[in-house]
Amino acid sequence: MKILITGANTGIGFATAEQLVKQGQHVILACRNPQKAQEAQSKLRALDQGQVDLISLDLNSLELTRKAADEIADRYGKLDVLINNAGLFAKTKQLTADGFEQQFGVNYLGHFLLTQKLLPVLKQSPQARIVHLASIAHWAGSIKPNKFRAEGFYNPLFYYGQSKLANLLLSNALAEQLAGSSITNNALHPGGVASDIYRDLPKPVYAAIKLGLVPTSVPARLITQMAIGDEWAKRNGEYVSAHMPDWKSSHAKNQQLARDLYQQSMNLVKKFI
């Protein structure tokens, strides 16, 4: 199987790639930093199992995301699994190359465009799967179109929550749209994980929460099951957690909100499709 993982050079993405490669899968690492991506590829190839390729992907730019998706389609023609893993937490206001709030742009909108561009490639597989990394932090956010570009006061937790809620709503929208097709969509909360997502937190804050974090191998096991496990072959539109409650907020249960965000997102990226 050909499996694409965004942000696969470190953290949960790398741990997932490692588990998949050990099972003989063909894993494509889609990463922004070429040096770190090559280092990750070398480590995985040293396992002498499976196959490991690299694709340059910068979700901070919709144009570069479009180019990456086109390269994937041209190079492979068919994709069996897409794991939308890459993400960041920004403690200060930053914008993407297209002027969107960075957490919304990288965590969600870039993945939205990538997914849209890769749907035809996924449809070439007799049984394709898309796995979206959401978070229990979606409870901290809501969908506010006037906040997509970070206007006004910047609350980093709200914006992170908005991006993770958007990830979950995308999974819900696609699960509805693609029901009965060869593609399933599911989302997960990885739990509190010792990964680079916390790299921008103040050191005292990170030190305080670190004691409660689990290794990246914990969510990686769940993601691997969702990607290739027989038990996930027919499951669609679910939200699960690696080791914590998987409660959905009222916003996350709102299917009309999922439909509305989907259409708003299509309007935002339409010139890149």
C-alpha positions as a Markdown table, in Angstrom:
| # | Residue | x | y | z |
|---|---|---|---|---|
| 1 | Met | 0.0 | 0.0 | 0.0 |
| 2 | Lys | 1.1 | 3.6 | -0.7 |
| 3 | Ile | 0.7 | 5.7 | 2.4 |
| 4 | Leu | 1.3 | 9.5 | 2.5 |
| 5 | Ile | 2.0 | 11.1 | 5.9 |
| 6 | Thr | 2.3 | 14.8 | 6.3 |
| 7 | Gly | 4.8 | 16.1 | 8.9 |
| 8 | Ala | 6.4 | 12.6 | 9.0 |
| 9 | Asn | 10.0 | 13.6 | 9.8 |
| 10 | Thr | 9.4 | 13.9 | 13.6 |
| 11 | Gly | 7.0 | 13.2 | 16.4 |
| 12 | Ile | 3.8 | 11.3 | 15.9 |
| 13 | Gly | 4.3 | 11.3 | 12.1 |
| 14 | Phe | 7.7 | 9.7 | 12.3 |
| 15 | Ala | 6.6 | 7.1 | 14.9 |
| 16 | Thr | 3.7 | 6.2 | 12.6 |
| 17 | Ala | 5.9 | 6.0 | 9.6 |
| 18 | Glu | 8.3 | 3.7 | 11.5 |
| 19 | Gln | 5.5 | 1.3 | 12.5 |
| 20 | Leu | 4.2 | 1.2 | 8.9 |
| 21 | Val | 7.6 | 0.6 | 7.4 |
| 22 | Lys | 8.2 | -2.2 | 9.8 |
| 23 | Gln | 5.0 | -3.8 | 8.4 |
| 24 | Gly | 6.4 | -3.6 | 4.9 |
| 25 | Gln | 4.4 | -0.6 | 3.7 |
| 26 | His | 5.4 | 1.9 | 1.0 |
| 27 | Val | 5.5 | 5.2 | 3.0 |
| 28 | Ile | 5.8 | 8.7 | 1.5 |
| 29 | Leu | 7.1 | 11.3 | 3.9 |
| 30 | Ala | 5.6 | 14.7 | 3.0 |
| 31 | Cys | 7.7 | 17.3 | 4.9 |
| 32 | Arg | 8.7 | 21.0 | 4.9 |
| 33 | Asn | 12.3 | 20.7 | 6.1 |
| 34 | Pro | 14.4 | 18.8 | 3.5 |
| 35 | Gln | 17.3 | 18.1 | 5.9 |
| 36 | Lys | 15.1 | 16.7 | 8.6 |
| 37 | Ala | 13.1 | 14.7 | 6.0 |
| 38 | Gln | 16.3 | 13.1 | 4.6 |
| 39 | Glu | 17.4 | 12.3 | 8.1 |
| 40 | Ala | 14.1 | 10.6 | 8.8 |
| 41 | Gln | 14.2 | 8.7 | 5.5 |
| 42 | Ser | 17.7 | 7.4 | 6.3 |
| 43 | Lys | 16.6 | 6.2 | 9.8 |
| 44 | Leu | 13.6 | 4.4 | 8.2 |
| 45 | Arg | 15.5 | 2.9 | 5.4 |
| 46 | Ala | 18.0 | 1.5 | 7.9 |
| 47 | Leu | 15.1 | -0.8 | 9.1 |
| 48 | Asp | 15.6 | -2.5 | 5.7 |
| 49 | Gln | 11.8 | -3.0 | 5.4 |
| 50 | Gly | 9.1 | -1.5 | 3.3 |
| 51 | Gln | 9.9 | 1.5 | 1.0 |
| 52 | Val | 10.4 | 5.2 | 2.0 |
| 53 | Asp | 10.0 | 8.1 | -0.4 |
| 54 | Leu | 10.1 | 11.9 | 0.2 |
| 55 | Ile | 7.9 | 14.7 | -1.1 |
| 56 | Ser | 8.5 | 18.4 | -0.3 |
| 57 | Leu | 5.3 | 19.8 | 1.3 |
| 58 | Asp | 5.0 | 23.3 | 2.8 |
| 59 | Leu | 1.5 | 23.7 | 4.1 |
| 60 | Asn | 2.3 | 27.3 | 4.9 |
| 61 | Ser | 1.7 | 28.1 | 1.2 |
| 62 | Leu | -1.3 | 27.1 | -0.8 |
| 63 | Glu | 0.7 | 27.3 | -4.0 |
| 64 | Leu | 3.4 | 25.1 | -2.7 |
| 65 | Thr | 0.8 | 22.7 | -1.4 |
| 66 | Arg | -0.8 | 22.6 | -4.8 |
| 67 | Lys | 2.5 | 21.8 | -6.4 |
| 68 | Ala | 3.2 | 19.0 | -3.9 |
| 69 | Ala | -0.2 | 17.5 | -4.6 |
| 70 | Asp | 0.4 | 17.6 | -8.4 |
| 71 | Glu | 3.8 | 16.0 | -7.9 |
| 72 | Ile | 2.2 | 13.2 | -5.8 |
| 73 | Ala | -0.4 | 12.6 | -8.5 |
| 74 | Asp | 2.1 | 12.6 | -11.3 |
| 75 | Arg | 4.6 | 10.3 | -9.5 |
| 76 | Tyr | 2.3 | 7.7 | -8.0 |
| 77 | Gly | -1.1 | 7.8 | -9.8 |
| 78 | Lys | -2.7 | 6.0 | -7.0 |
| 79 | Leu | -2.7 | 6.5 | -3.2 |
| 80 | Asp | -4.2 | 4.1 | -0.7 |
| 81 | Val | -3.9 | 6.1 | 2.6 |
| 82 | Leu | -3.6 | 9.8 | 3.4 |
| 83 | Ile | -2.7 | 10.7 | 7.0 |
| 84 | Asn | -3.1 | 14.4 | 7.7 |
| 85 | Asn | -0.7 | 14.6 | 10.6 |
| 86 | Ala | 1.3 | 17.8 | 10.3 |
| 87 | Gly | 0.5 | 20.5 | 12.8 |
| 88 | Leu | 1.9 | 23.3 | 15.0 |
| 89 | Phe | 1.0 | 25.4 | 18.0 |
| 90 | Ala | 1.8 | 29.1 | 17.6 |
| 91 | Lys | 2.0 | 31.1 | 20.8 |
| 92 | Thr | 2.2 | 34.4 | 18.9 |
| 93 | Lys | 0.3 | 35.8 | 15.9 |
| 94 | Gln | 1.8 | 34.6 | 12.6 |
| 95 | Leu | 0.3 | 34.5 | 9.1 |
| 96 | Thr | 0.8 | 32.0 | 6.3 |
| 97 | Ala | 2.1 | 33.1 | 2.9 |
| 98 | Asp | -1.6 | 33.6 | 1.9 |
| 99 | Gly | -2.4 | 35.8 | 4.9 |
| 100 | Phe | -4.3 | 33.3 | 7.0 |
| 101 | Glu | -3.7 | 32.8 | 10.7 |
| 102 | Gln | -0.9 | 30.2 | 10.8 |
| 103 | Gln | -2.6 | 27.5 | 12.9 |
| 104 | Phe | -5.7 | 27.6 | 10.8 |
| 105 | Gly | -3.7 | 27.8 | 7.6 |
| 106 | Val | -1.1 | 25.0 | 8.3 |
| 107 | Asn | -3.1 | 22.7 | 10.6 |
| 108 | Tyr | -6.3 | 22.9 | 8.5 |
| 109 | Leu | -6.6 | 24.8 | 5.3 |
| 110 | Gly | -3.4 | 23.4 | 3.7 |
| 111 | His | -4.6 | 19.9 | 4.6 |
| 112 | Phe | -8.0 | 20.8 | 3.1 |
| 113 | Leu | -6.4 | 21.7 | -0.2 |
| 114 | Leu | -4.1 | 18.7 | -0.2 |
| 115 | Thr | -7.0 | 16.4 | 0.5 |
| 116 | Gln | -9.1 | 17.9 | -2.3 |
| 117 | Lys | -6.3 | 17.6 | -4.8 |
| 118 | Leu | -5.6 | 14.0 | -3.8 |
| 119 | Leu | -9.1 | 12.7 | -3.9 |
| 120 | Pro | -8.9 | 11.6 | -7.5 |
| 121 | Val | -5.6 | 9.7 | -6.7 |
| 122 | Leu | -7.2 | 8.1 | -3.7 |
| 123 | Lys | -10.2 | 7.0 | -5.7 |
| 124 | Gln | -7.9 | 4.9 | -7.8 |
| 125 | Ser | -7.5 | 2.6 | -4.8 |
| 126 | Pro | -10.2 | 0.0 | -4.3 |
| 127 | Gln | -10.2 | 0.8 | -0.6 |
| 128 | Ala | -8.7 | 4.1 | 0.4 |
| 129 | Arg | -8.6 | 5.7 | 3.8 |
| 130 | Ile | -8.0 | 9.3 | 5.1 |
| 131 | Val | -7.0 | 9.7 | 8.7 |
| 132 | His | -7.2 | 13.2 | 10.2 |
| 133 | Leu | -5.4 | 14.2 | 13.4 |
| 134 | Ala | -7.8 | 16.3 | 15.4 |
| 135 | Ser | -7.5 | 17.0 | 19.2 |
| 136 | Ile | -9.5 | 17.3 | 22.3 |
| 137 | Ala | -8.4 | 21.0 | 22.1 |
| 138 | His | -11.2 | 21.4 | 19.5 |
| 139 | Trp | -13.4 | 22.2 | 22.6 |
| 140 | Ala | -11.4 | 25.4 | 23.0 |
| 141 | Gly | -12.4 | 26.7 | 19.5 |
| 142 | Ser | -15.3 | 27.6 | 17.3 |
| 143 | Ile | -15.5 | 28.4 | 13.6 |
| 144 | Lys | -15.4 | 32.1 | 13.1 |
| 145 | Pro | -14.7 | 33.2 | 9.5 |
| 146 | Asn | -13.6 | 36.7 | 10.6 |
| 147 | Lys | -10.9 | 34.9 | 12.6 |
| 148 | Phe | -9.4 | 33.0 | 9.7 |
| 149 | Arg | -6.9 | 35.8 | 9.2 |
| 150 | Ala | -6.3 | 36.5 | 12.9 |
| 151 | Glu | -8.0 | 39.9 | 13.1 |
| 152 | Gly | -8.0 | 41.6 | 16.5 |
| 153 | Phe | -6.8 | 40.1 | 19.8 |
| 154 | Tyr | -4.8 | 37.0 | 19.4 |
| 155 | Asn | -5.6 | 34.1 | 21.8 |
| 156 | Pro | -3.4 | 31.2 | 20.6 |
| 157 | Leu | -5.4 | 28.5 | 22.4 |
| 158 | Phe | -8.6 | 29.6 | 20.6 |
| 159 | Tyr | -6.9 | 29.6 | 17.2 |
| 160 | Tyr | -5.4 | 26.1 | 17.9 |
| 161 | Gly | -8.8 | 24.9 | 18.9 |
| 162 | Gln | -10.4 | 26.4 | 15.8 |
| 163 | Ser | -7.9 | 24.6 | 13.6 |
| 164 | Lys | -8.4 | 21.2 | 15.4 |
| 165 | Leu | -12.2 | 21.6 | 15.3 |
| 166 | Ala | -11.9 | 22.4 | 11.5 |
| 167 | Asn | -9.9 | 19.1 | 11.1 |
| 168 | Leu | -12.6 | 17.2 | 12.8 |
| 169 | Leu | -15.4 | 18.9 | 10.8 |
| 170 | Leu | -13.5 | 18.1 | 7.6 |
| 171 | Ser | -13.5 | 14.5 | 8.4 |
| 172 | Asn | -17.2 | 14.6 | 9.2 |
| 173 | Ala | -18.0 | 16.4 | 5.9 |
| 174 | Leu | -16.0 | 14.1 | 3.8 |
| 175 | Ala | -17.4 | 11.0 | 5.5 |
| 176 | Glu | -20.8 | 12.2 | 4.5 |
| 177 | Gln | -19.9 | 13.2 | 1.0 |
| 178 | Leu | -17.9 | 10.0 | 0.3 |
| 179 | Ala | -20.3 | 7.6 | 2.0 |
| 180 | Gly | -20.7 | 4.5 | -0.2 |
| 181 | Ser | -17.5 | 5.3 | -2.2 |
| 182 | Ser | -14.1 | 3.5 | -1.9 |
| 183 | Ile | -12.8 | 6.2 | 0.5 |
| 184 | Thr | -13.4 | 6.3 | 4.3 |
| 185 | Asn | -12.7 | 9.2 | 6.6 |
| 186 | Asn | -11.9 | 9.0 | 10.3 |
| 187 | Ala | -10.4 | 11.3 | 12.9 |
| 188 | Leu | -8.6 | 10.9 | 16.2 |
| 189 | His | -7.3 | 12.7 | 19.2 |
| 190 | Pro | -3.7 | 11.5 | 19.8 |
| 191 | Gly | -3.8 | 12.4 | 23.4 |
| 192 | Gly | -1.2 | 14.3 | 25.4 |
| 193 | Val | 1.9 | 13.3 | 23.5 |
| 194 | Ala | 5.6 | 14.2 | 23.9 |
| 195 | Ser | 6.0 | 15.6 | 20.5 |
| 196 | Asp | 7.3 | 18.8 | 18.8 |
| 197 | Ile | 3.8 | 20.3 | 18.7 |
| 198 | Tyr | 4.7 | 21.9 | 22.0 |
| 199 | Arg | 8.0 | 23.4 | 20.8 |
| 200 | Asp | 6.7 | 27.0 | 21.0 |
| 201 | Leu | 5.4 | 26.7 | 24.5 |
| 202 | Pro | 7.3 | 28.6 | 27.3 |
| 203 | Lys | 9.8 | 26.2 | 28.9 |
| 204 | Pro | 8.2 | 26.3 | 32.4 |
| 205 | Val | 4.8 | 25.5 | 30.9 |
| 206 | Tyr | 6.2 | 22.6 | 28.9 |
| 207 | Ala | 8.1 | 21.3 | 32.0 |
| 208 | Ala | 4.8 | 21.3 | 33.9 |
| 209 | Ile | 2.8 | 19.3 | 31.4 |
| 210 | Lys | 5.6 | 17.0 | 30.2 |
| 211 | Leu | 5.1 | 14.6 | 33.2 |
| 212 | Gly | 1.6 | 13.7 | 31.9 |
| 213 | Leu | 2.6 | 13.1 | 28.2 |
| 214 | Val | 2.8 | 9.7 | 26.6 |
| 215 | Pro | 5.3 | 8.5 | 24.0 |
| 216 | Thr | 4.6 | 9.1 | 20.3 |
| 217 | Ser | 4.4 | 5.3 | 19.9 |
| 218 | Val | 1.0 | 5.3 | 21.7 |
| 219 | Pro | -1.0 | 7.3 | 19.1 |
| 220 | Ala | 1.1 | 5.9 | 16.3 |
| 221 | Arg | -0.3 | 2.4 | 17.1 |
| 222 | Leu | -3.8 | 3.7 | 16.7 |
| 223 | Ile | -3.1 | 5.6 | 13.5 |
| 224 | Thr | -1.5 | 2.5 | 12.0 |
| 225 | Gln | -4.6 | 0.5 | 12.9 |
| 226 | Met | -6.8 | 3.2 | 11.3 |
| 227 | Ala | -4.6 | 3.2 | 8.2 |
| 228 | Ile | -4.2 | -0.5 | 7.4 |
| 229 | Gly | -6.0 | -2.5 | 10.1 |
| 230 | Asp | -8.8 | -4.9 | 8.9 |
| 231 | Glu | -11.0 | -3.7 | 11.8 |
| 232 | Trp | -11.1 | -0.2 | 10.2 |
| 233 | Ala | -11.9 | -1.3 | 6.6 |
| 234 | Lys | -15.6 | -0.3 | 6.8 |
| 235 | Arg | -15.5 | 2.3 | 9.6 |
| 236 | Asn | -16.4 | 5.9 | 8.4 |
| 237 | Gly | -17.0 | 9.2 | 10.1 |
| 238 | Glu | -15.7 | 8.2 | 13.5 |
| 239 | Tyr | -13.7 | 10.2 | 16.1 |
| 240 | Val | -11.6 | 8.1 | 18.5 |
| 241 | Ser | -8.8 | 8.7 | 21.0 |
| 242 | Ala | -5.5 | 7.0 | 21.7 |
| 243 | His | -5.7 | 7.1 | 25.5 |
| 244 | Met | -8.1 | 9.8 | 26.6 |
| 245 | Pro | -11.8 | 10.4 | 26.3 |
| 246 | Asp | -13.0 | 11.1 | 22.8 |
| 247 | Trp | -15.9 | 13.4 | 23.6 |
| 248 | Lys | -17.0 | 15.7 | 20.8 |
| 249 | Ser | -18.0 | 19.3 | 21.5 |
| 250 | Ser | -21.4 | 20.5 | 20.3 |
| 251 | His | -19.7 | 22.3 | 17.4 |
| 252 | Ala | -18.0 | 19.0 | 16.4 |
| 253 | Lys | -21.4 | 17.3 | 16.3 |
| 254 | Asn | -22.9 | 20.0 | 14.1 |
| 255 | Gln | -23.1 | 18.5 | 10.6 |
| 256 | Gln | -24.4 | 21.7 | 9.1 |
| 257 | Leu | -21.4 | 23.5 | 10.5 |
| 258 | Ala | -19.2 | 20.9 | 8.8 |
| 259 | Arg | -21.0 | 21.4 | 5.5 |
| 260 | Asp | -20.7 | 25.2 | 5.8 |
| 261 | Leu | -17.0 | 25.2 | 6.6 |
| 262 | Tyr | -16.4 | 22.8 | 3.7 |
| 263 | Gln | -18.0 | 25.3 | 1.3 |
| 264 | Gln | -16.2 | 28.2 | 2.9 |
| 265 | Ser | -12.9 | 26.4 | 2.5 |
| 266 | Met | -13.6 | 25.5 | -1.1 |
| 267 | Asn | -14.1 | 29.2 | -1.8 |
| 268 | Leu | -10.8 | 30.0 | 0.0 |
| 269 | Val | -8.7 | 27.6 | -2.1 |
| 270 | Lys | -10.7 | 27.4 | -5.4 |
| 271 | Lys | -8.0 | 29.1 | -7.4 |
| 272 | Phe | -5.5 | 26.4 | -6.4 |
| 273 | Ile | -7.7 | 23.4 | -7.3 |
